[in-house]
CSV table of N, CA, C and O in Angstrom, one decimal:
chain,number,residue,atom,x,y,z
A,562,UNK,N,27.1,163.4,-60.5
A,562,UNK,CA,27.5,164.7,-61.0
A,562,UNK,C,26.9,164.9,-62.4
A,562,UNK,O,26.9,164.1,-63.3
A,563,UNK,N,26.4,166.2,-62.5
A,563,UNK,CA,25.8,166.5,-63.8
A,563,UNK,C,26.8,166.9,-64.8
A,563,UNK,O,28.0,167.2,-64.4
A,564,UNK,N,26.5,167.1,-66.0
A,564,UNK,CA,27.4,167.4,-67.1
A,564,UNK,C,28.1,168.7,-66.9
A,564,UNK,O,29.3,168.9,-67.1
A,565,UNK,N,27.3,169.7,-66.5
A,565,UNK,CA,27.8,171.1,-66.3
A,565,UNK,C,28.9,171.0,-65.2
A,565,UNK,O,30.0,171.7,-65.4
A,566,UNK,N,28.7,170.3,-64.1
A,566,UNK,CA,29.7,170.2,-63.1
A,566,UNK,C,31.0,169.5,-63.6
A,566,UNK,O,32.1,169.9,-63.3
A,567,UNK,N,30.8,168.4,-64.4
A,567,UNK,CA,31.9,167.7,-64.9
A,567,UNK,C,32.7,168.5,-65.8
A,567,UNK,O,34.0,168.6,-65.7
A,568,UNK,N,32.1,169.3,-66.7
A,568,UNK,CA,32.8,170.1,-67.6
A,568,UNK,C,33.6,171.2,-66.9
A,568,UNK,O,34.8,171.5,-67.1
A,569,UNK,N,32.9,171.8,-65.9
A,569,UNK,CA,33.6,172.8,-65.1
A,569,UNK,C,34.8,172.3,-64.4
A,569,UNK,O,35.9,172.9,-64.4
A,570,UNK,N,34.7,171.1,-63.8
A,570,UNK,CA,35.9,170.5,-63.1
A,570,UNK,C,37.0,170.2,-64.1
A,570,UNK,O,38.2,170.4,-63.8
A,571,UNK,N,36.6,169.7,-65.2
A,571,UNK,CA,37.6,169.3,-66.2
A,571,UNK,C,38.4,170.5,-66.7
A,571,UNK,O,39.6,170.5,-66.9
A,572,UNK,N,37.7,171.6,-66.9
A,572,UNK,CA,38.3,172.8,-67.4
A,572,UNK,C,39.3,173.3,-66.3
A,572,UNK,O,40.4,173.7,-66.6
A,573,UNK,N,38.9,173.3,-65.0
A,573,UNK,CA,39.8,173.7,-64.0
A,573,UNK,C,41.0,172.8,-63.9
A,573,UNK,O,42.1,173.4,-63.8
A,574,UNK,N,40.8,171.5,-63.9
A,574,UNK,CA,42.0,170.6,-63.9
A,574,UNK,C,42.9,170.8,-65.0
A,574,UNK,O,44.1,170.8,-64.8
A,575,UNK,N,42.4,170.9,-66.2
A,575,UNK,CA,43.2,171.1,-67.4
A,575,UNK,C,44.0,172.4,-67.4
A,575,UNK,O,45.1,172.5,-67.7
A,576,UNK,N,43.3,173.4,-66.9
A,576,UNK,CA,43.9,174.8,-66.9
A,576,UNK,C,45.1,174.7,-65.8
A,576,UNK,O,46.2,175.2,-66.1
A,577,UNK,N,44.8,174.2,-64.7
A,577,UNK,CA,45.8,174.1,-63.6
A,577,UNK,C,47.0,173.3,-64.0
A,577,UNK,O,48.2,173.6,-63.8
A,578,UNK,N,46.7,172.2,-64.7
A,578,UNK,CA,47.8,171.3,-65.2
A,578,UNK,C,48.7,172.0,-66.2
A,578,UNK,O,49.9,171.6,-66.3
A,579,UNK,N,48.2,173.0,-66.9
A,579,UNK,CA,49.0,173.7,-67.8
A,579,UNK,C,49.6,175.0,-67.2
A,579,UNK,O,50.3,175.7,-67.9
A,580,UNK,N,49.3,175.2,-66.0
A,580,UNK,CA,49.9,176.4,-65.3
A,580,UNK,C,49.3,177.7,-65.8
A,580,UNK,O,50.0,178.7,-65.7
A,581,UNK,N,48.1,177.7,-66.2
A,581,UNK,CA,47.4,178.9,-66.7
A,581,UNK,C,46.5,179.5,-65.6
A,581,UNK,O,45.9,178.7,-64.8
A,582,UNK,N,46.5,180.8,-65.5
A,582,UNK,CA,45.6,181.4,-64.7
A,582,UNK,C,44.2,181.5,-65.4
A,582,UNK,O,44.1,181.3,-66.6
A,583,UNK,N,43.2,181.7,-64.6
A,583,UNK,CA,41.9,181.8,-65.2
A,583,UNK,C,41.8,183.0,-66.2
A,583,UNK,O,41.2,182.9,-67.2
A,584,UNK,N,42.5,184.0,-65.8
A,584,UNK,CA,42.6,185.2,-66.7
A,584,UNK,C,43.3,184.9,-68.0
A,584,UNK,O,42.8,185.3,-69.1
A,585,UNK,N,44.3,184.1,-68.0
A,585,UNK,CA,45.1,183.8,-69.2
A,585,UNK,C,44.2,182.9,-70.1
A,585,UNK,O,44.2,183.0,-71.3
A,586,UNK,N,43.5,181.9,-69.5
A,586,UNK,CA,42.7,181.0,-70.2
A,586,UNK,C,41.5,181.8,-70.9
A,586,UNK,O,41.2,181.6,-72.0
A,587,UNK,N,41.0,182.7,-70.1
A,587,UNK,CA,39.9,183.6,-70.6
A,587,UNK,C,40.4,184.4,-71.8
A,587,UNK,O,39.7,184.4,-72.9
A,588,UNK,N,41.5,184.9,-71.7
A,588,UNK,CA,42.1,185.7,-72.8
A,588,UNK,C,42.3,184.8,-74.1
A,588,UNK,O,41.9,185.2,-75.2
A,589,UNK,N,42.9,183.6,-73.9
A,589,UNK,CA,43.1,182.7,-75.0
A,589,UNK,C,41.8,182.3,-75.7
A,589,UNK,O,41.8,182.0,-76.9
A,590,UNK,N,40.7,182.2,-74.8
A,590,UNK,CA,39.4,181.7,-75.3
A,590,UNK,C,38.5,182.8,-75.8
A,590,UNK,O,37.4,182.6,-76.2
A,591,UNK,N,39.1,184.1,-75.7
A,591,UNK,CA,38.3,185.3,-76.1
A,591,UNK,C,37.0,185.4,-75.4
A,591,UNK,O,35.9,185.6,-75.9
A,592,UNK,N,37.1,185.4,-74.0
A,592,UNK,CA,35.9,185.6,-73.1
A,592,UNK,C,36.4,186.3,-71.9
A,592,UNK,O,37.6,186.3,-71.6
A,593,UNK,N,35.5,187.0,-71.2
A,593,UNK,CA,36.0,187.8,-70.0
A,593,UNK,C,36.3,186.8,-68.9
A,593,UNK,O,35.9,185.7,-68.9
A,594,UNK,N,37.2,187.3,-68.0
A,594,UNK,CA,37.6,186.5,-66.9
A,594,UNK,C,36.4,186.1,-66.0
A,594,UNK,O,36.3,185.0,-65.5
A,595,UNK,N,35.5,187.1,-65.8
A,595,UNK,CA,34.3,186.8,-65.0
A,595,UNK,C,33.4,185.7,-65.6
A,595,UNK,O,32.9,184.9,-64.9
A,596,UNK,N,33.3,185.7,-66.9
A,596,UNK,CA,32.5,184.7,-67.6
A,596,UNK,C,33.2,183.3,-67.5
A,596,UNK,O,32.5,182.3,-67.2
A,597,UNK,N,34.5,183.3,-67.6
A,597,UNK,CA,35.2,182.1,-67.4
A,597,UNK,C,35.1,181.5,-66.0
A,597,UNK,O,34.9,180.3,-65.8
A,598,UNK,N,35.1,182.4,-65.1
A,598,UNK,CA,34.9,182.0,-63.7
A,598,UNK,C,33.5,181.4,-63.5
A,598,UNK,O,33.4,180.3,-62.8
A,599,UNK,N,32.5,181.9,-64.1
A,599,UNK,CA,31.2,181.3,-64.0
A,599,UNK,C,31.1,179.9,-64.7
A,599,UNK,O,30.4,179.0,-64.2
A,600,UNK,N,31.8,179.8,-65.8
A,600,UNK,CA,31.9,178.5,-66.5
A,600,UNK,C,32.6,177.5,-65.6
A,600,UNK,O,32.1,176.4,-65.3
A,601,UNK,N,33.7,177.9,-65.0
A,601,UNK,CA,34.5,177.0,-64.1
A,601,UNK,C,33.8,176.6,-62.8
A,601,UNK,O,34.1,175.6,-62.2
A,602,UNK,N,32.9,177.5,-62.4
A,602,UNK,CA,32.2,177.2,-61.2
A,602,UNK,C,30.8,176.7,-61.4
A,602,UNK,O,30.0,176.6,-60.5
A,603,UNK,N,30.5,176.3,-62.6
A,603,UNK,CA,29.3,175.7,-63.1
A,603,UNK,C,28.1,176.6,-62.8
A,603,UNK,O,27.0,176.1,-62.6
A,604,UNK,N,28.3,177.9,-62.8
A,604,UNK,CA,27.2,178.8,-62.6
A,604,UNK,C,26.6,179.2,-64.0
A,604,UNK,O,25.5,179.8,-64.0
A,605,UNK,N,27.3,178.9,-65.1
A,605,UNK,CA,26.8,179.2,-66.4
A,605,UNK,C,27.0,178.0,-67.3
A,605,UNK,O,28.0,177.4,-67.3
A,606,UNK,N,26.0,177.8,-68.1
A,606,UNK,CA,26.1,176.7,-69.1
A,606,UNK,C,26.7,177.3,-70.4
A,606,UNK,O,26.1,178.1,-71.1
A,607,UNK,N,27.9,176.9,-70.7
A,607,UNK,CA,28.7,177.4,-71.8
A,607,UNK,C,28.1,176.8,-73.1
A,607,UNK,O,27.7,175.7,-73.2
A,608,UNK,N,28.1,177.6,-74.1
A,608,UNK,CA,27.7,177.2,-75.5
A,608,UNK,C,28.8,176.2,-76.0
A,608,UNK,O,29.9,176.2,-75.6
A,609,UNK,N,28.4,175.5,-77.0
A,609,UNK,CA,29.3,174.6,-77.7
A,609,UNK,C,30.5,175.4,-78.3
A,609,UNK,O,31.6,174.9,-78.3
A,610,UNK,N,30.1,176.5,-78.9
A,610,UNK,CA,31.2,177.4,-79.5
A,610,UNK,C,32.2,177.8,-78.4
A,610,UNK,O,33.4,177.8,-78.7
A,611,UNK,N,31.7,178.2,-77.3
A,611,UNK,CA,32.7,178.6,-76.2
A,611,UNK,C,33.5,177.4,-75.7
A,611,UNK,O,34.7,177.5,-75.5
A,612,UNK,N,32.9,176.3,-75.6
A,612,UNK,CA,33.6,175.1,-75.1
A,612,UNK,C,34.7,174.7,-76.2
A,612,UNK,O,35.8,174.3,-75.8
A,613,UNK,N,34.4,174.9,-77.4
A,613,UNK,CA,35.3,174.6,-78.5
A,613,UNK,C,36.5,175.6,-78.4
A,613,UNK,O,37.7,175.2,-78.5
A,614,UNK,N,36.3,176.9,-78.1
A,614,UNK,CA,37.3,177.8,-77.9
A,614,UNK,C,38.2,177.5,-76.7
A,614,UNK,O,39.4,177.6,-76.7
A,615,UNK,N,37.5,177.1,-75.6
A,615,UNK,CA,38.3,176.7,-74.4
A,615,UNK,C,39.1,175.5,-74.6
A,615,UNK,O,40.3,175.5,-74.3
A,616,UNK,N,38.6,174.5,-75.3
A,616,UNK,CA,39.4,173.3,-75.6
A,616,UNK,C,40.6,173.7,-76.5
A,616,UNK,O,41.7,173.2,-76.2
A,617,UNK,N,40.4,174.6,-77.5
A,617,UNK,CA,41.5,175.0,-78.3
A,617,UNK,C,42.6,175.8,-77.5
A,617,UNK,O,43.8,175.5,-77.6
A,618,UNK,N,42.1,176.6,-76.6
A,618,UNK,CA,43.0,177.4,-75.7
A,618,UNK,C,43.8,176.4,-74.8
A,618,UNK,O,44.9,176.7,-74.4
A,619,UNK,N,43.2,175.3,-74.4
A,619,UNK,CA,43.9,174.3,-73.6
A,619,UNK,C,44.7,173.3,-74.4
A,619,UNK,O,45.3,172.4,-73.8
A,620,UNK,N,44.5,173.4,-75.7
A,620,UNK,CA,45.2,172.5,-76.6
A,620,UNK,C,44.8,171.0,-76.4
A,620,UNK,O,45.6,170.1,-76.3
A,621,UNK,N,43.5,170.8,-76.3
A,621,UNK,CA,42.9,169.5,-76.1
A,621,UNK,C,41.7,169.3,-77.1
A,621,UNK,O,41.2,170.3,-77.6
A,622,UNK,N,41.4,168.1,-77.4
A,622,UNK,CA,40.2,167.8,-78.1
A,622,UNK,C,39.0,168.2,-77.3
A,622,UNK,O,39.0,168.0,-76.0
A,623,UNK,N,37.9,168.8,-77.9
A,623,UNK,CA,36.8,169.2,-77.1
A,623,UNK,C,36.2,168.1,-76.2
A,623,UNK,O,35.7,168.3,-75.1
A,624,UNK,N,36.3,166.8,-76.7
A,624,UNK,CA,35.7,165.7,-76.0
A,624,UNK,C,36.4,165.5,-74.6
A,624,UNK,O,35.8,165.0,-73.7
A,625,UNK,N,37.6,166.0,-74.4
A,625,UNK,CA,38.3,166.0,-73.2
A,625,UNK,C,37.6,166.7,-72.1
A,625,UNK,O,37.7,166.4,-70.9
A,626,UNK,N,36.8,167.7,-72.5
A,626,UNK,CA,36.0,168.5,-71.5
A,626,UNK,C,34.9,167.7,-70.9
A,626,UNK,O,34.4,168.1,-69.8
A,627,UNK,N,34.5,166.6,-71.5
A,627,UNK,CA,33.3,165.8,-71.1
A,627,UNK,C,33.7,164.5,-70.5
A,627,UNK,O,32.9,163.8,-70.0
A,628,UNK,N,35.0,164.2,-70.4
A,628,UNK,CA,35.5,162.9,-70.0
A,628,UNK,C,35.3,162.8,-68.5
A,628,UNK,O,35.6,163.7,-67.7
A,629,UNK,N,34.9,161.6,-68.0
A,629,UNK,CA,34.8,161.3,-66.6
A,629,UNK,C,36.3,161.1,-66.1
A,629,UNK,O,37.1,160.4,-66.8
A,630,UNK,N,36.6,161.7,-65.0
A,630,UNK,CA,38.0,161.6,-64.5
A,630,UNK,C,37.9,160.9,-63.1
A,630,UNK,O,37.0,160.9,-62.4
């Protein structure tokens, strides 16, 4: 599994574990829902700044987005 796929799956898992919709996470991370969908489906390589905002919105350390599960 490449890093983009791992990050995408981790974001999905963390979002679902917190009971957030993709739209709610996108709002909290200040990005469009469509853009968030592309990140979660590994169609788009997110910038470090965006990953930091997503981690903050999920209330996790950014390194959690890169962890093997």
